[in-house]
């Protein structure tokens, strides 16, 4: 006899169906990351791989990186979503809003997609951002991404973590009809 009973609920589990995930950044190293406070690798609380990148402080710039080699997503903007895991120790101290940017201009405000993300909960949050919902500055190119940033105004010291940054095709694996 099975432990499962008809009509009982089961645990919900996130399953990634892919042969080899491709990341804008897998957050396994601190190379080229520049925050307003110190960063470290956290090997005990992460979502993918062996680490997450951890920020601790009250500065506005939590995570910022210029990629030496631009990332080619191979995805058209109307098909793309940006996705990453974000941890916040106390969302109320971070104003509950994040400013997220990705772009191909190598700096904030240059050929960039930006979003304001609200409704965060304490702990890990899976953030999925539709490229078509972004505010656009210049002409960002998803086939030459070289910039990523997360900023938030804080009213106190927080710990935040970042893991598994991806640009995904929302229709991957689905049959589309015209």
PDB file of N, CA and C in Angstrom, residues 19-56:
ATOM      1  N   UNK A  19      18.406  20.395 -20.716  1.00  0.00           N
ATOM      2  CA  UNK A  19      19.566  19.521 -20.710  1.00  0.00           C
ATOM      3  C   UNK A  19      20.774  20.226 -20.109  1.00  0.00           C
ATOM      4  N   UNK A  20      20.930  21.517 -20.349  1.00  0.00           N
ATOM      5  CA  UNK A  20      22.022  22.277 -19.739  1.00  0.00           C
ATOM      6  C   UNK A  20      21.612  23.744 -19.672  1.00  0.00           C
ATOM      7  N   UNK A  21      21.253  24.213 -18.477  1.00  0.00           N
ATOM      8  CA  UNK A  21      20.819  25.594 -18.359  1.00  0.00           C
ATOM      9  C   UNK A  21      21.939  26.561 -18.728  1.00  0.00           C
ATOM     10  N   UNK A  22      21.554  27.653 -19.376  1.00  0.00           N
ATOM     11  CA  UNK A  22      22.511  28.683 -19.746  1.00  0.00           C
ATOM     12  C   UNK A  22      22.170  29.902 -18.909  1.00  0.00           C
ATOM     13  N   UNK A  23      23.170  30.452 -18.241  1.00  0.00           N
ATOM     14  CA  UNK A  23      22.955  31.566 -17.335  1.00  0.00           C
ATOM     15  C   UNK A  23      23.630  32.820 -17.851  1.00  0.00           C
ATOM     16  N   UNK A  24      22.971  33.959 -17.658  1.00  0.00           N
ATOM     17  CA  UNK A  24      23.649  35.240 -17.816  1.00  0.00           C
ATOM     18  C   UNK A  24      24.768  35.263 -16.788  1.00  0.00           C
ATOM     19  N   UNK A  25      24.451  34.837 -15.573  1.00  0.00           N
ATOM     20  CA  UNK A  25      25.462  34.621 -14.527  1.00  0.00           C
ATOM     21  C   UNK A  25      24.931  33.566 -13.576  1.00  0.00           C
ATOM     22  N   UNK A  26      25.764  32.584 -13.246  1.00  0.00           N
ATOM     23  CA  UNK A  26      25.337  31.532 -12.326  1.00  0.00           C
ATOM     24  C   UNK A  26      25.605  31.886 -10.864  1.00  0.00           C
ATOM     25  N   UNK A  27      26.237  33.027 -10.623  1.00  0.00           N
ATOM     26  CA  UNK A  27      26.486  33.541  -9.268  1.00  0.00           C
ATOM     27  C   UNK A  27      27.366  32.609  -8.441  1.00  0.00           C
ATOM     28  N   UNK A  28      28.337  32.000  -9.101  1.00  0.00           N
ATOM     29  CA  UNK A  28      29.278  31.105  -8.430  1.00  0.00           C
ATOM     30  C   UNK A  28      30.599  31.799  -8.071  1.00  0.00           C
ATOM     31  N   UNK A  29      30.825  33.023  -8.565  1.00  0.00           N
ATOM     32  CA  UNK A  29      32.078  33.751  -8.315  1.00  0.00           C
ATOM     33  C   UNK A  29      31.773  35.243  -8.202  1.00  0.00           C
ATOM     34  N   UNK A  30      32.674  35.982  -7.555  1.00  0.00           N
ATOM     35  CA  UNK A  30      32.497  37.424  -7.358  1.00  0.00           C
ATOM     36  C   UNK A  30      33.156  38.272  -8.441  1.00  0.00           C
ATOM     37  N   UNK A  31      33.768  37.633  -9.421  1.00  0.00           N
ATOM     38  CA  UNK A  31      34.486  38.332 -10.483  1.00  0.00           C
ATOM     39  C   UNK A  31      33.608  39.383 -11.149  1.00  0.00           C
ATOM     40  N   UNK A  32      34.094  40.622 -11.184  1.00  0.00           N
ATOM     41  CA  UNK A  32      33.475  41.779 -11.842  1.00  0.00           C
ATOM     42  C   UNK A  32      32.202  42.302 -11.184  1.00  0.00           C
ATOM     43  N   UNK A  33      31.776  41.758 -10.048  1.00  0.00           N
ATOM     44  CA  UNK A  33      30.629  42.303  -9.324  1.00  0.00           C
ATOM     45  C   UNK A  33      31.086  43.486  -8.485  1.00  0.00           C
ATOM     46  N   UNK A  34      30.349  44.613  -8.525  1.00  0.00           N
ATOM     47  CA  UNK A  34      30.713  45.818  -7.771  1.00  0.00           C
ATOM     48  C   UNK A  34      29.492  46.347  -7.022  1.00  0.00           C
ATOM     49  N   UNK A  35      29.433  46.166  -5.709  1.00  0.00           N
ATOM     50  CA  UNK A  35      28.309  46.663  -4.907  1.00  0.00           C
ATOM     51  C   UNK A  35      28.678  47.981  -4.209  1.00  0.00           C
ATOM     52  N   UNK A  36      27.712  48.534  -3.461  1.00  0.00           N
ATOM     53  CA  UNK A  36      28.010  49.691  -2.634  1.00  0.00           C
ATOM     54  C   UNK A  36      28.496  49.256  -1.253  1.00  0.00           C
ATOM     55  N   UNK A  37      28.495  47.976  -0.978  1.00  0.00           N
ATOM     56  CA  UNK A  37      28.983  47.405   0.273  1.00  0.00           C
ATOM     57  C   UNK A  37      29.699  46.112  -0.090  1.00  0.00           C
ATOM     58  N   UNK A  38      30.081  45.344   0.899  1.00  0.00           N
ATOM     59  CA  UNK A  38      30.850  44.134   0.589  1.00  0.00           C
ATOM     60  C   UNK A  38      29.958  42.994   0.099  1.00  0.00           C
ATOM     61  N   UNK A  39      30.531  42.200  -0.780  1.00  0.00           N
ATOM     62  CA  UNK A  39      29.883  40.992  -1.285  1.00  0.00           C
ATOM     63  C   UNK A  39      30.668  39.790  -0.808  1.00  0.00           C
ATOM     64  N   UNK A  40      29.976  38.674  -0.685  1.00  0.00           N
ATOM     65  CA  UNK A  40      30.638  37.419  -0.363  1.00  0.00           C
ATOM     66  C   UNK A  40      29.883  36.294  -1.062  1.00  0.00           C
ATOM     67  N   UNK A  41      30.504  35.129  -1.102  1.00  0.00           N
ATOM     68  CA  UNK A  41      29.824  33.942  -1.611  1.00  0.00           C
ATOM     69  C   UNK A  41      29.194  33.223  -0.436  1.00  0.00           C
ATOM     70  N   UNK A  42      27.960  32.779  -0.591  1.00  0.00           N
ATOM     71  CA  UNK A  42      27.276  32.035   0.446  1.00  0.00           C
ATOM     72  C   UNK A  42      27.124  30.599  -0.050  1.00  0.00           C
ATOM     73  N   UNK A  43      27.824  29.684   0.606  1.00  0.00           N
ATOM     74  CA  UNK A  43      27.803  28.280   0.196  1.00  0.00           C
ATOM     75  C   UNK A  43      26.789  27.460   0.985  1.00  0.00           C
ATOM     76  N   UNK A  44      25.982  28.120   1.832  1.00  0.00           N
ATOM     77  CA  UNK A  44      25.001  27.356   2.603  1.00  0.00           C
ATOM     78  C   UNK A  44      23.554  27.693   2.255  1.00  0.00           C
ATOM     79  N   UNK A  45      23.320  28.800   1.541  1.00  0.00           N
ATOM     80  CA  UNK A  45      21.956  29.169   1.165  1.00  0.00           C
ATOM     81  C   UNK A  45      21.966  29.670  -0.273  1.00  0.00           C
ATOM     82  N   UNK A  46      21.583  28.790  -1.196  1.00  0.00           N
ATOM     83  CA  UNK A  46      21.626  29.092  -2.628  1.00  0.00           C
ATOM     84  C   UNK A  46      20.512  28.326  -3.322  1.00  0.00           C
ATOM     85  N   UNK A  47      20.276  28.646  -4.603  1.00  0.00           N
ATOM     86  CA  UNK A  47      19.230  27.972  -5.366  1.00  0.00           C
ATOM     87  C   UNK A  47      19.772  27.079  -6.465  1.00  0.00           C
ATOM     88  N   UNK A  48      20.996  27.293  -6.894  1.00  0.00           N
ATOM     89  CA  UNK A  48      21.588  26.549  -8.011  1.00  0.00           C
ATOM     90  C   UNK A  48      23.082  26.478  -7.781  1.00  0.00           C
ATOM     91  N   UNK A  49      23.707  25.417  -8.244  1.00  0.00           N
ATOM     92  CA  UNK A  49      25.161  25.302  -8.134  1.00  0.00           C
ATOM     93  C   UNK A  49      25.606  25.107  -6.702  1.00  0.00           C
ATOM     94  N   UNK A  50      26.688  25.802  -6.312  1.00  0.00           N
ATOM     95  CA  UNK A  50      27.269  25.633  -4.984  1.00  0.00           C
ATOM     96  C   UNK A  50      27.276  26.910  -4.154  1.00  0.00           C
ATOM     97  N   UNK A  51      26.861  28.052  -4.760  1.00  0.00           N
ATOM     98  CA  UNK A  51      26.916  29.338  -4.062  1.00  0.00           C
ATOM     99  C   UNK A  51      25.794  30.249  -4.523  1.00  0.00           C
ATOM    100  N   UNK A  52      25.569  31.282  -3.728  1.00  0.00           N
ATOM    101  CA  UNK A  52      24.836  32.464  -4.162  1.00  0.00           C
ATOM    102  C   UNK A  52      25.746  33.643  -3.819  1.00  0.00           C
ATOM    103  N   UNK A  53      25.496  34.786  -4.427  1.00  0.00           N
ATOM    104  CA  UNK A  53      26.259  35.991  -4.089  1.00  0.00           C
ATOM    105  C   UNK A  53      25.471  36.727  -3.020  1.00  0.00           C
ATOM    106  N   UNK A  54      26.153  37.138  -1.938  1.00  0.00           N
ATOM    107  CA  UNK A  54      25.485  37.770  -0.810  1.00  0.00           C
ATOM    108  C   UNK A  54      25.963  39.199  -0.608  1.00  0.00           C
ATOM    109  N   UNK A  55      25.006  40.094  -0.405  1.00  0.00           N
ATOM    110  CA  UNK A  55      25.237  41.504  -0.087  1.00  0.00           C
ATOM    111  C   UNK A  55      24.777  41.725   1.344  1.00  0.00           C
ATOM    112  N   UNK A  56      25.527  42.521   2.099  1.00  0.00           N
ATOM    113  CA  UNK A  56      25.081  42.904   3.432  1.00  0.00           C
ATOM    114  C   UNK A  56      25.412  44.369   3.620  1.00  0.00           C
TER     115      UNK A  56
END
